Short mmCIF file of C-alpha atoms (C1' of nucleotides) in Angstrom, two decimals:
data_model
loop_
_atom_site.label_atom_id
_atom_site.label_comp_id
_atom_site.label_asym_id
_atom_site.label_seq_id
_atom_site.Cartn_x
_atom_site.Cartn_y
_atom_site.Cartn_z
CA UNK A 164 -15.43 3.48 -51.77
CA UNK A 165 -12.35 5.47 -49.86
CA UNK A 166 -10.69 5.93 -53.22
CA UNK A 167 -9.94 9.41 -52.21
CA UNK A 168 -7.59 10.04 -55.24
CA UNK A 169 -10.43 10.87 -57.29
CA UNK A 170 -11.29 14.22 -55.61
CA UNK A 171 -8.33 15.84 -57.12
CA UNK A 172 -5.50 15.03 -54.09
CA UNK A 173 -2.53 12.81 -54.57
CA UNK A 174 -1.39 10.69 -51.64
CA UNK A 175 2.04 8.33 -50.89
CA UNK A 176 1.55 4.78 -50.80
CA UNK A 177 3.60 2.65 -48.87
CA UNK A 178 4.46 -0.83 -48.58
CA UNK A 179 4.39 -3.30 -45.91
CA UNK A 180 6.02 -6.88 -45.88
CA UNK A 181 4.36 -9.31 -43.47
CA UNK A 182 5.26 -8.73 -40.00
CA UNK A 183 6.16 -5.31 -40.67
CA UNK A 184 4.56 -3.10 -38.14
CA UNK A 185 2.69 0.37 -39.72
CA UNK A 186 2.63 2.08 -36.49
CA UNK A 187 3.11 1.19 -32.25
CA UNK A 188 1.23 1.88 -29.39
CA UNK A 189 2.15 5.35 -27.71
CA UNK A 190 4.08 6.60 -31.01
CA UNK A 191 3.26 10.26 -32.09
CA UNK A 192 0.08 10.53 -34.34
CA UNK A 193 1.00 12.04 -37.58
CA UNK A 194 -1.75 9.74 -39.85
CA UNK A 195 -4.39 7.97 -41.06
CA UNK A 196 -3.94 4.89 -43.25
CA UNK A 197 -6.45 2.98 -45.67
CA UNK A 198 -5.75 0.10 -47.04
CA UNK A 199 -5.00 -0.56 -50.62
CA UNK A 200 -4.58 -4.08 -50.38
CA UNK A 201 -3.58 -7.03 -48.45
CA UNK A 202 -4.44 -8.13 -44.63
CA UNK A 203 -3.36 -6.65 -41.49
CA UNK A 204 -4.02 -7.14 -37.93
CA UNK A 205 -4.68 -4.35 -35.27
CA UNK A 206 -4.24 -4.65 -31.50
CA UNK A 207 -3.96 -3.32 -28.49
CA UNK A 208 -1.29 -4.45 -25.98
CA UNK A 209 -1.34 -4.44 -22.19
CA UNK A 210 1.14 -3.72 -19.33
CA UNK A 211 1.89 -7.51 -19.00
CA UNK A 212 2.15 -8.09 -22.76
CA UNK A 213 -1.00 -9.72 -23.77
CA UNK A 214 -2.15 -8.86 -27.14
CA UNK A 215 -5.68 -8.59 -27.54
CA UNK A 216 -6.58 -8.45 -31.41
CA UNK A 217 -9.30 -5.58 -32.43
CA UNK A 218 -9.12 -6.04 -36.22
CA UNK A 219 -8.61 -7.57 -39.23
CA UNK A 220 -8.54 -4.94 -41.61
CA UNK A 221 -8.20 -5.10 -45.16
CA UNK A 222 -9.03 -3.47 -48.27
CA UNK A 223 -10.86 0.15 -47.68
CA UNK A 224 -10.56 -0.33 -44.14
CA UNK A 225 -9.00 2.58 -41.86
CA UNK A 226 -5.86 2.33 -39.37
CA UNK A 227 -5.11 4.65 -37.11
CA UNK A 228 -8.02 6.87 -36.13
CA UNK A 229 -7.70 6.16 -32.63
CA UNK A 230 -4.75 8.23 -32.60
CA UNK A 231 -6.72 11.32 -33.25
CA UNK A 232 -8.08 12.30 -30.04
CA UNK A 233 -4.21 11.86 -27.84
CA UNK A 234 -1.84 12.81 -30.59
CA UNK A 235 -0.54 8.99 -30.01
CA UNK A 236 -1.85 5.80 -31.70
CA UNK A 237 -3.42 3.81 -29.21
CA UNK A 238 -3.08 0.94 -30.45
CA UNK A 239 -0.64 -1.41 -33.16
CA UNK A 240 -0.96 -2.49 -36.49
CA UNK A 241 0.97 -5.17 -38.26
CA UNK A 242 1.11 -6.54 -41.87
CA UNK A 243 0.17 -9.93 -42.24
CA UNK A 244 0.59 -10.26 -45.92
CA UNK A 245 2.45 -8.06 -48.27
CA UNK A 246 0.02 -4.67 -48.08
CA UNK A 247 -0.08 -1.16 -49.89
CA UNK A 248 -1.70 1.33 -47.87
CA UNK A 249 -2.49 4.88 -48.69
CA UNK A 250 -1.18 7.41 -45.94
CA UNK A 251 -3.15 10.54 -45.12
CA UNK A 252 -1.36 12.53 -43.14
CA UNK A 253 -3.35 14.34 -40.75
CA UNK A 254 -2.21 17.91 -41.49
CA UNK A 255 -3.29 17.41 -44.79
CA UNK A 256 -6.59 16.00 -43.81
CA UNK A 257 -7.12 19.24 -42.02
CA UNK A 258 -5.99 21.63 -44.48
CA UNK A 259 -8.04 20.09 -47.90
CA UNK A 260 -10.61 19.60 -45.45
CA UNK A 261 -10.73 23.59 -45.15
CA UNK A 262 -11.72 23.43 -49.11
CA UNK A 263 -13.39 20.45 -49.35
CA UNK A 264 -15.38 19.64 -46.08
CA UNK A 265 -16.67 16.09 -47.53
CA UNK A 266 -13.49 14.70 -47.71
CA UNK A 267 -13.37 14.97 -44.20
CA UNK A 268 -17.17 13.82 -44.34
CA UNK A 269 -15.79 10.93 -45.95
CA UNK A 270 -13.53 10.26 -43.14
CA UNK A 271 -16.27 10.53 -40.60
CA UNK A 272 -18.45 8.08 -42.58
CA UNK A 273 -15.40 5.47 -42.32
CA UNK A 274 -14.99 5.61 -39.01
CA UNK A 275 -18.47 5.66 -37.73
CA UNK A 276 -18.39 2.16 -40.03
CA UNK A 277 -15.72 0.91 -37.97
CA UNK A 278 -17.32 2.17 -34.35
CA UNK A 279 -20.25 0.07 -35.74
CA UNK A 280 -18.47 -2.88 -36.49
CA UNK A 281 -16.51 -2.82 -33.12
CA UNK A 282 -19.78 -2.21 -31.43
CA UNK A 283 -21.50 -5.26 -32.74
CA UNK A 284 -18.01 -7.14 -32.40
CA UNK A 285 -18.40 -6.24 -28.45
CA UNK A 286 -22.10 -7.10 -28.56
CA UNK A 287 -20.90 -10.77 -29.74
CA UNK A 288 -18.46 -11.35 -27.31
CA UNK A 289 -21.02 -10.26 -24.55
CA UNK A 290 -23.76 -12.59 -25.81
CA UNK A 291 -23.08 -15.36 -27.73
CA UNK A 292 -21.40 -18.71 -27.06
CA UNK A 293 -17.61 -19.66 -28.13
CA UNK A 294 -19.75 -21.60 -30.74
CA UNK A 295 -21.64 -19.12 -31.98
CA UNK A 296 -18.43 -16.95 -32.11
CA UNK A 297 -16.39 -18.68 -34.25
CA UNK A 298 -19.58 -19.11 -36.66
CA UNK A 299 -19.83 -15.73 -37.06
CA UNK A 300 -16.10 -14.99 -37.29
CA UNK A 301 -15.80 -17.25 -40.42
CA UNK A 302 -18.89 -15.89 -41.87
CA UNK A 303 -18.08 -12.37 -41.62
CA UNK A 304 -15.00 -13.57 -42.82
CA UNK A 305 -16.58 -14.96 -45.99
CA UNK A 306 -18.83 -11.88 -46.64
CA UNK A 307 -15.81 -9.50 -46.68
CA UNK A 308 -14.08 -11.51 -49.04
CA UNK A 309 -17.25 -11.93 -51.24
CA UNK A 310 -17.57 -8.27 -50.96
CA UNK A 311 -13.93 -8.18 -52.72
CA UNK A 312 -14.56 -9.95 -55.42
CA UNK A 313 -13.16 -13.69 -53.87
CA UNK A 314 -14.98 -16.72 -53.48
CA UNK A 315 -16.90 -16.91 -50.31
CA UNK A 316 -17.04 -20.54 -49.84
CA UNK A 317 -13.36 -21.53 -49.92
CA UNK A 318 -10.53 -19.26 -48.97
CA UNK A 319 -7.32 -19.59 -47.01
CA UNK A 320 -7.48 -18.05 -43.24
CA UNK A 321 -4.30 -15.67 -43.10
CA UNK A 322 -4.54 -16.02 -39.27
CA UNK A 323 -3.40 -18.76 -36.78
CA UNK A 324 -6.02 -20.49 -34.29
CA UNK A 325 -3.98 -18.44 -31.65
CA UNK A 326 -5.04 -14.99 -33.55
CA UNK A 327 -8.33 -16.23 -34.01
CA UNK A 328 -8.72 -16.69 -30.48
CA UNK A 329 -7.19 -13.29 -29.45
CA UNK A 330 -9.57 -11.63 -31.50
CA UNK A 331 -12.82 -13.55 -30.26
CA UNK A 332 -11.87 -13.52 -26.36
CA UNK A 333 -11.01 -17.86 -26.50
CA UNK A 334 -8.28 -19.93 -25.90
CA UNK A 335 -6.78 -21.13 -29.13
CA UNK A 336 -7.55 -25.00 -27.91
CA UNK A 337 -11.49 -23.68 -27.84
CA UNK A 338 -11.17 -22.51 -31.37
CA UNK A 339 -9.38 -25.62 -32.61
CA UNK A 340 -11.95 -27.62 -31.10
CA UNK A 341 -14.90 -25.93 -32.10
CA UNK A 342 -13.57 -26.00 -36.07
CA UNK A 343 -13.62 -29.56 -35.78
CA UNK A 344 -17.24 -29.66 -34.54
CA UNK A 345 -18.25 -27.35 -37.11
CA UNK A 346 -16.86 -29.79 -39.15
CA UNK A 347 -18.27 -32.81 -37.93
CA UNK A 348 -21.65 -31.32 -38.00
CA UNK A 349 -21.23 -30.83 -41.82
CA UNK A 350 -21.70 -27.09 -41.70
CA UNK A 351 -17.98 -26.66 -43.11
CA UNK A 352 -14.57 -28.44 -43.88
CA UNK A 353 -11.65 -27.51 -42.36
CA UNK A 354 -7.61 -28.23 -43.28
CA UNK A 355 -5.39 -26.45 -41.11
CA UNK A 356 -6.32 -22.68 -43.10
CA UNK A 357 -7.95 -24.03 -45.69
CA UNK A 358 -11.69 -23.25 -45.23
CA UNK A 359 -14.58 -24.57 -47.02
CA UNK A 360 -18.30 -23.21 -46.08
CA UNK A 361 -20.99 -25.32 -46.42
CA UNK A 362 -23.72 -23.96 -44.99
CA UNK A 363 -23.48 -20.07 -44.37
CA UNK A 364 -27.09 -19.59 -43.80
CA UNK A 365 -26.62 -21.81 -40.42
CA UNK A 366 -23.53 -20.27 -39.30
CA UNK A 367 -24.72 -17.02 -39.42
CA UNK A 368 -27.72 -17.55 -37.23
CA UNK A 369 -26.31 -20.33 -35.16
CA UNK A 370 -26.22 -20.10 -31.38
CA UNK A 371 -25.07 -23.19 -30.36
CA UNK A 372 -24.68 -26.53 -31.73
CA UNK A 373 -27.06 -28.98 -31.23
CA UNK A 374 -25.52 -31.70 -27.96
CA UNK A 375 -23.58 -34.01 -30.02
CA UNK A 376 -25.44 -37.14 -31.33
CA UNK A 377 -25.01 -38.81 -34.88
CA UNK A 378 -27.26 -36.78 -36.88
CA UNK A 379 -26.65 -35.45 -39.76
CA UNK A 380 -29.92 -34.10 -40.80
CA UNK A 381 -32.42 -31.93 -38.60
CA UNK B 160 -22.78 28.10 -22.03
CA UNK B 161 -21.85 24.56 -23.62
CA UNK B 162 -18.66 23.73 -25.27
CA UNK B 163 -19.31 24.45 -28.70
CA UNK B 164 -21.48 27.83 -28.93
CA UNK B 165 -18.34 29.54 -28.11
CA UNK B 166 -17.42 29.32 -31.79
CA UNK B 167 -20.17 31.29 -32.55
CA UNK B 168 -22.60 28.87 -33.50
CA UNK B 169 -25.80 28.51 -31.53
CA UNK B 170 -27.08 24.80 -31.14
CA UNK B 171 -30.51 23.86 -29.84
CA UNK B 172 -30.98 22.07 -26.38
CA UNK B 173 -33.21 19.86 -25.22
CA UNK B 174 -34.59 18.17 -22.28
CA UNK B 175 -35.57 14.65 -21.72
CA UNK B 176 -36.59 12.93 -18.61
CA UNK B 177 -35.81 9.52 -17.37
CA UNK B 178 -36.82 6.63 -19.01
CA UNK B 179 -36.98 8.46 -22.33
CA UNK B 180 -35.37 7.70 -25.27
CA UNK B 181 -33.37 10.17 -27.40
CA UNK B 182 -33.33 8.08 -30.55
CA UNK B 183 -33.95 4.37 -31.52
CA UNK B 184 -32.15 2.23 -33.65
CA UNK B 185 -32.88 1.65 -37.41
CA UNK B 186 -34.60 5.48 -37.00
CA UNK B 187 -33.04 7.77 -39.98
CA UNK B 188 -30.51 9.70 -38.70
CA UNK B 189 -29.90 13.40 -38.86
CA UNK B 190 -28.59 14.91 -35.36
CA UNK B 191 -25.44 14.06 -33.03
CA UNK B 192 -26.11 15.09 -29.15
CA UNK B 193 -23.42 16.15 -26.65
CA UNK B 194 -24.42 15.49 -23.13
CA UNK B 195 -24.59 18.94 -21.61
CA UNK B 196 -25.85 17.20 -18.40
CA UNK B 197 -27.25 14.52 -16.75
CA UNK B 198 -26.59 10.94 -17.32
CA UNK B 199 -27.98 8.33 -19.96
CA UNK B 200 -27.32 4.76 -21.36
CA UNK B 201 -26.66 3.85 -25.11
CA UNK B 202 -27.69 0.47 -26.18
CA UNK B 203 -27.63 -2.17 -28.74
CA UNK B 204 -31.10 -4.51 -29.29
CA UNK B 205 -30.86 -7.60 -30.79
CA UNK B 206 -33.47 -9.49 -33.00
CA UNK B 207 -34.44 -11.68 -29.77
CA UNK B 208 -34.89 -8.20 -27.48
CA UNK B 209 -31.67 -8.75 -25.72
CA UNK B 210 -30.12 -5.55 -24.78
CA UNK B 211 -26.43 -4.98 -24.82
CA UNK B 212 -25.27 -1.58 -23.14
CA UNK B 213 -22.73 0.02 -24.93
CA UNK B 214 -21.77 3.11 -22.73
CA UNK B 215 -22.76 5.70 -19.91
CA UNK B 216 -22.74 8.95 -21.03
CA UNK B 217 -22.19 11.63 -19.39
CA UNK B 218 -21.15 15.35 -19.55
CA UNK B 219 -18.90 16.33 -22.95
CA UNK B 220 -19.70 12.56 -24.26
CA UNK B 221 -21.22 12.34 -27.73
CA UNK B 222 -24.15 10.43 -28.87
CA UNK B 223 -25.21 8.98 -32.42
CA UNK B 224 -22.26 9.05 -34.14
CA UNK B 225 -22.98 5.44 -35.08
CA UNK B 226 -25.96 6.51 -37.47
CA UNK B 227 -23.59 8.80 -39.96
CA UNK B 228 -22.19 5.70 -41.89
CA UNK B 229 -25.87 4.20 -42.91
CA UNK B 230 -28.01 7.36 -42.37
CA UNK B 231 -30.12 5.44 -39.42
CA UNK B 232 -29.05 5.29 -35.75
CA UNK B 233 -27.28 1.68 -34.92
CA UNK B 234 -28.40 1.91 -31.26
CA UNK B 235 -30.63 3.27 -28.76
CA UNK B 236 -30.30 6.27 -26.36
CA UNK B 237 -32.33 6.33 -22.89
CA UNK B 238 -32.05 8.99 -20.02
CA UNK B 239 -31.42 7.57 -16.37
CA UNK B 240 -31.67 10.79 -15.24
CA UNK B 241 -33.08 14.19 -16.27
CA UNK B 242 -30.70 15.53 -19.04
CA UNK B 243 -29.98 18.28 -21.16
CA UNK B 244 -28.57 17.75 -24.59
CA UNK B 245 -27.17 19.90 -27.05
CA UNK B 246 -28.40 18.76 -30.53
CA UNK B 247 -26.12 19.27 -33.61
CA UNK B 248 -27.84 18.76 -36.62
CA UNK B 249 -25.82 17.06 -39.58
CA UNK B 250 -26.80 18.93 -41.50
CA UNK B 251 -25.53 22.03 -40.27
CA UNK B 252 -22.45 20.38 -39.04
CA UNK B 253 -21.50 19.82 -42.53
CA UNK B 254 -22.43 23.55 -43.52
CA UNK B 255 -20.66 25.05 -40.57
CA UNK B 256 -17.47 22.78 -41.48
CA UNK B 257 -17.24 24.68 -44.50
CA UNK B 258 -16.75 27.66 -42.76
CA UNK B 259 -15.02 26.59 -39.78
CA UNK B 260 -13.24 23.31 -40.35
CA UNK B 261 -11.87 23.24 -36.42
CA UNK B 262 -15.61 22.29 -35.90
CA UNK B 263 -15.70 19.07 -37.85
CA UNK B 264 -12.21 18.41 -36.26
CA UNK B 265 -13.75 18.38 -33.05
CA UNK B 266 -16.18 15.85 -33.91
CA UNK B 267 -13.32 14.11 -35.22
CA UNK B 268 -11.77 13.95 -31.87
CA UNK B 269 -14.83 13.09 -29.55
CA UNK B 270 -15.17 9.92 -31.95
CA UNK B 271 -11.59 8.83 -31.45
CA UNK B 272 -12.25 9.07 -28.34
CA UNK B 273 -14.98 6.99 -28.37
CA UNK B 274 -13.73 4.78 -30.75
CA UNK B 275 -11.03 4.33 -27.98
CA UNK B 276 -13.02 3.98 -25.14
CA UNK B 277 -14.96 1.06 -27.02
CA UNK B 278 -11.79 -0.84 -27.73
CA UNK B 279 -10.45 -0.49 -23.99
CA UNK B 280 -13.77 -2.14 -23.42
CA UNK B 281 -13.85 -4.96 -25.41
CA UNK B 282 -10.60 -5.83 -24.36
CA UNK B 283 -11.08 -5.61 -20.69
CA UNK B 284 -13.97 -7.94 -21.83
CA UNK B 285 -11.76 -10.42 -23.19
CA UNK B 286 -8.80 -10.45 -20.60
CA UNK B 287 -10.46 -9.56 -17.65
CA UNK B 288 -11.79 -11.86 -14.99
CA UNK B 289 -15.12 -10.76 -13.72
CA UNK B 290 -14.27 -9.57 -10.52
CA UNK B 291 -11.28 -7.35 -12.76
CA UNK B 292 -14.37 -6.19 -14.57
CA UNK B 293 -16.45 -4.97 -11.90
CA UNK B 294 -13.16 -3.83 -9.66
CA UNK B 295 -11.90 -1.25 -13.08
CA UNK B 296 -16.00 -0.65 -13.83
CA UNK B 297 -16.23 1.43 -10.16
CA UNK B 298 -12.76 2.62 -10.72
CA UNK B 299 -13.82 4.24 -14.21
CA UNK B 300 -16.72 5.67 -12.80
CA UNK B 301 -14.88 7.24 -10.14
CA UNK B 302 -12.38 8.67 -12.28
CA UNK B 303 -15.29 9.99 -14.66
CA UNK B 304 -16.81 11.43 -11.73
CA UNK B 305 -13.61 12.98 -10.89
CA UNK B 306 -13.52 14.69 -13.84
CA UNK B 307 -16.72 16.68 -13.44
CA UNK B 308 -15.67 18.07 -10.40
CA UNK B 309 -17.97 15.51 -8.25
CA UNK B 310 -16.51 12.95 -5.37
CA UNK B 311 -14.21 10.42 -6.61
CA UNK B 312 -14.66 8.31 -3.51
CA UNK B 313 -18.56 8.46 -2.69
CA UNK B 314 -21.40 8.57 -5.20
CA UNK B 315 -24.41 7.35 -6.35
CA UNK B 316 -25.11 4.40 -8.87
CA UNK B 317 -27.40 5.63 -11.75
CA UNK B 318 -27.94 2.32 -12.68
CA UNK B 319 -28.93 -1.40 -11.41
CA UNK B 320 -27.22 -4.19 -11.41
CA UNK B 321 -28.86 -5.73 -13.95
CA UNK B 322 -28.16 -2.93 -16.37
CA UNK B 323 -23.99 -2.81 -15.08
CA UNK B 324 -23.99 -6.47 -15.99
CA UNK B 325 -25.09 -6.16 -19.15
CA UNK B 326 -22.72 -3.34 -19.94
CA UNK B 327 -20.02 -6.02 -18.85
CA UNK B 328 -21.10 -9.15 -20.09
CA UNK B 329 -21.99 -10.57 -16.82
CA UNK B 330 -25.39 -12.03 -14.86
CA UNK B 331 -26.49 -9.58 -12.53
CA UNK B 332 -25.91 -12.12 -9.95
CA UNK B 333 -22.42 -11.99 -10.39
CA UNK B 334 -22.17 -8.40 -10.25
CA UNK B 335 -23.70 -8.16 -6.96
CA UNK B 336 -21.62 -11.27 -5.40
CA UNK B 337 -18.60 -9.48 -6.78
CA UNK B 338 -19.85 -6.20 -5.07
CA UNK B 339 -19.87 -8.02 -1.53
CA UNK B 340 -16.33 -9.81 -2.06
CA UNK B 341 -14.90 -6.15 -2.93
CA UNK B 342 -16.72 -4.58 0.06
CA UNK B 343 -15.72 -7.50 2.47
CA UNK B 344 -12.08 -7.48 1.13
CA UNK B 345 -12.03 -3.57 2.87
CA UNK B 346 -11.96 -2.57 -1.04
CA UNK B 347 -14.86 -0.71 -1.11
CA UNK B 348 -18.32 -0.10 0.67
CA UNK B 349 -21.85 -0.90 -1.00
CA UNK B 350 -24.43 -0.08 0.46
CA UNK B 351 -27.67 -0.62 -2.70
CA UNK B 352 -26.72 2.08 -5.03
CA UNK B 353 -24.48 4.12 -2.40
CA UNK B 354 -20.49 3.05 -3.15
CA UNK B 355 -17.64 4.25 -1.09
CA UNK B 356 -14.37 3.30 -2.92
CA UNK B 357 -11.64 3.07 -0.56
CA UNK B 358 -8.60 1.82 -2.26
CA UNK B 359 -9.11 3.19 -6.17
CA UNK B 360 -5.42 2.17 -6.60
CA UNK B 361 -5.99 -1.67 -6.02
CA UNK B 362 -9.19 -1.62 -8.07
CA UNK B 363 -7.76 0.22 -10.75
CA UNK B 364 -5.04 -2.78 -11.46
CA UNK B 365 -6.99 -5.56 -9.83
CA UNK B 366 -6.54 -9.11 -12.08
CA UNK B 367 -8.02 -11.50 -8.92
CA UNK B 368 -9.11 -11.43 -5.82
CA UNK B 369 -7.34 -13.59 -3.66
CA UNK B 370 -8.99 -16.68 -2.45
CA UNK B 371 -10.96 -16.32 0.38
CA UNK B 372 -9.14 -16.63 3.71
CA UNK B 373 -10.25 -14.71 6.93
CA UNK B 374 -7.34 -12.25 6.57
CA UNK B 375 -8.27 -8.47 7.09
CA UNK B 376 -4.79 -7.26 6.34
CA UNK B 377 -2.36 -8.53 4.27
"C1'" DC C 109 16.72 -34.94 -40.70
"C1'" DG C 110 15.73 -31.84 -36.70
"C1'" DG C 111 13.60 -28.17 -34.60
"C1'" DG C 112 10.25 -24.74 -34.08
"C1'" DC C 113 5.78 -23.18 -35.22
"C1'" DT C 114 0.91 -24.42 -34.92
"C1'" DA C 115 -3.09 -28.06 -34.62
"C1'" DT C 116 -5.34 -31.37 -32.73
"C1'" DT C 117 -7.54 -34.23 -28.80
"C1'" DG C 118 -7.73 -35.80 -24.12
"C1'" DA C 119 -8.49 -35.05 -18.63
"C1'" DT C 120 -9.32 -31.82 -15.43
"C1'" DT C 121 -10.08 -27.53 -13.23
"C1'" DC C 122 -13.32 -24.02 -11.57
"C1'" DC C 123 -15.40 -19.58 -13.28
"C1'" DA C 124 -19.43 -17.22 -13.94
"C1'" DG C 125 -24.27 -18.95 -15.20
"C1'" DT C 126 -28.78 -20.62 -14.47
"C1'" DC C 127 -32.44 -21.75 -10.93
"C1'" DA C 128 -34.59 -20.23 -6.73
"C1'" DA C 129 -35.32 -18.61 -2.32
"C1'" DT C 130 -35.27 -14.64 0.64
"C1'" DA C 131 -35.01 -9.84 2.09
"C1'" DC C 132 -34.93 -4.73 1.11
"C1'" DT C 133 -37.00 -0.44 -1.18
"C1'" DC C 134 -40.19 2.24 -2.78
"C1'" DG C 135 -44.90 3.67 -4.00
"C1'" DT C 136 -50.19 3.22 -4.23
"C1'" DG C 137 -53.76 2.55 -2.29
"C1'" DG C 138 -57.08 0.44 1.18
"C1'" DC D 165 -50.82 3.44 9.24
"C1'" DC D 166 -50.21 -0.61 7.28
"C1'" DA D 167 -50.99 -4.03 3.57
"C1'" DC D 168 -49.67 -4.93 -1.16
"C1'" DG D 169 -46.89 -5.63 -4.75
"C1'" DA D 170 -43.60 -4.67 -8.37
"C1'" DG D 171 -38.59 -4.00 -8.98
"C1'" DT D 172 -34.47 -4.57 -7.27
"C1'" DA D 173 -30.95 -6.76 -4.45
"C1'" DT D 174 -28.49 -10.69 -1.90
"C1'" DT D 175 -27.30 -15.52 -0.96
"C1'" DG D 176 -27.25 -20.40 -1.64
"C1'" DA D 177 -26.99 -24.88 -4.37
"C1'" DC D 178 -26.14 -26.82 -8.73
"C1'" DT D 179 -24.49 -27.08 -13.34
"C1'" DG D 180 -21.83 -26.59 -17.21
"C1'" DG D 181 -18.87 -24.08 -20.69
"C1'" DA D 182 -14.68 -22.52 -21.59
"C1'" DA D 183 -9.93 -22.47 -19.89
"C1'" DT D 184 -6.16 -25.09 -18.38
"C1'" DC D 185 -2.73 -28.26 -18.58
"C1'" DA D 186 -0.50 -31.72 -21.09
"C1'" DA D 187 0.94 -34.95 -24.86
"C1'" DT D 188 1.00 -36.04 -29.51
"C1'" DA D 189 1.10 -35.03 -34.45
"C1'" DG D 190 1.57 -32.17 -39.08
"C1'" DC D 191 3.83 -28.63 -41.39
"C1'" DC D 192 7.47 -25.55 -43.07
"C1'" DC D 193 12.08 -24.25 -43.85
"C1'" DG D 194 16.97 -24.67 -43.04
#
DNA sequence: CGGGCTATTGATTCCAGTCAATACTCGTGG
DNA sequence: CCACGAGTATTGACTGGAATCAATAGCCCG
């Protein structure tokens, strides 16, 4: 949807390689970025250097909106795979907005979506057990892949257990343990970064795994 | 004269009484609201009826932006005190935006601020202990009061322990216990809803309270 | 092959949730 | 006025889930 170019305005594309930083916290804000292809992570880094991952943007997602209000980026974006980004200089956005207000509206909409996503994530974090968080994470990832036309049942994780943990508010070992547990429960198969989803409907609504017994069927 | 009207556009004001709902989740989206006076809470309600509080908006904060992208509000806003809100019909925003793009920019900015706040909250939830969360909550509240010209050291909580817990991802009893602990540590005084802040600088940066000893001085 | 990173698995600790009892506040009506 | 009850807050005892500490094993790449 956010193929802004159809509106008659051309934007520059940039390519980034794995590990490359798109912008850093505290750096002066000048542009928004829309993911055209590839896979990134955005994170906040606190005074002590702990990084908290706030999202794994993919095609169609927007980066850098948290820079608008203070004129400096508040977060950091790093490419996890080679990626292509559409650069939208904020000045241009403002200019173009004068002639085509729908364009600014489009940005409002994407921001609104991002805010809502962030809130859901927040709620999940508060009210769900570690198991439910991991289950939902996999389920959501599956949905996002599906939306982009990839397989929703077989995919490769682009991030480490560590990063998943830093996204879900869990320790690395907990993520690992829970993935094993989900596998033993027959809901998924895990082999390192390769994932198969067997029971998406169970993952989506899981609250807690039944206390471990040998039952494979309920 | 509230902020936006200086731009030559008049907006309707509405008043709400304590407990009154401004909008409900899933209700069709039509307007944004800016708090002119008073004190509200916004929350998400899940399938099971659990409510997760996502914010306590005060003067200058914006409500309803999460409704833009799906044309229905995704959250619920309730007044905690009598409050006055500026109603900005979204249609009008779009109209006015055509003549005055700065106006839409203003909205972008407030949304950006809200997104950043939400993220910080999210990080706090992931990486801080219960004690640090409560300490930061009080410290932040203090700052917000100060920004509005009220006392930053003496104030009255408008929300219950239950609501604080639902905002911070903690049980009500935990909030209560920690406030007592902070009091015994000499950082604040608590008497039901009345709060005095004694050591704001400690609250702001606290990670963990030292294991309880009888020492009143370090 | 060796070194570094990542993942799995086990043992133990401890923070915060749950359950439960008591006390405080406030509004209403006998 | 006091009694009563509903909502809110404090405090204690106990439990359990996830973190931490720690050891081993698998993977990738020079």
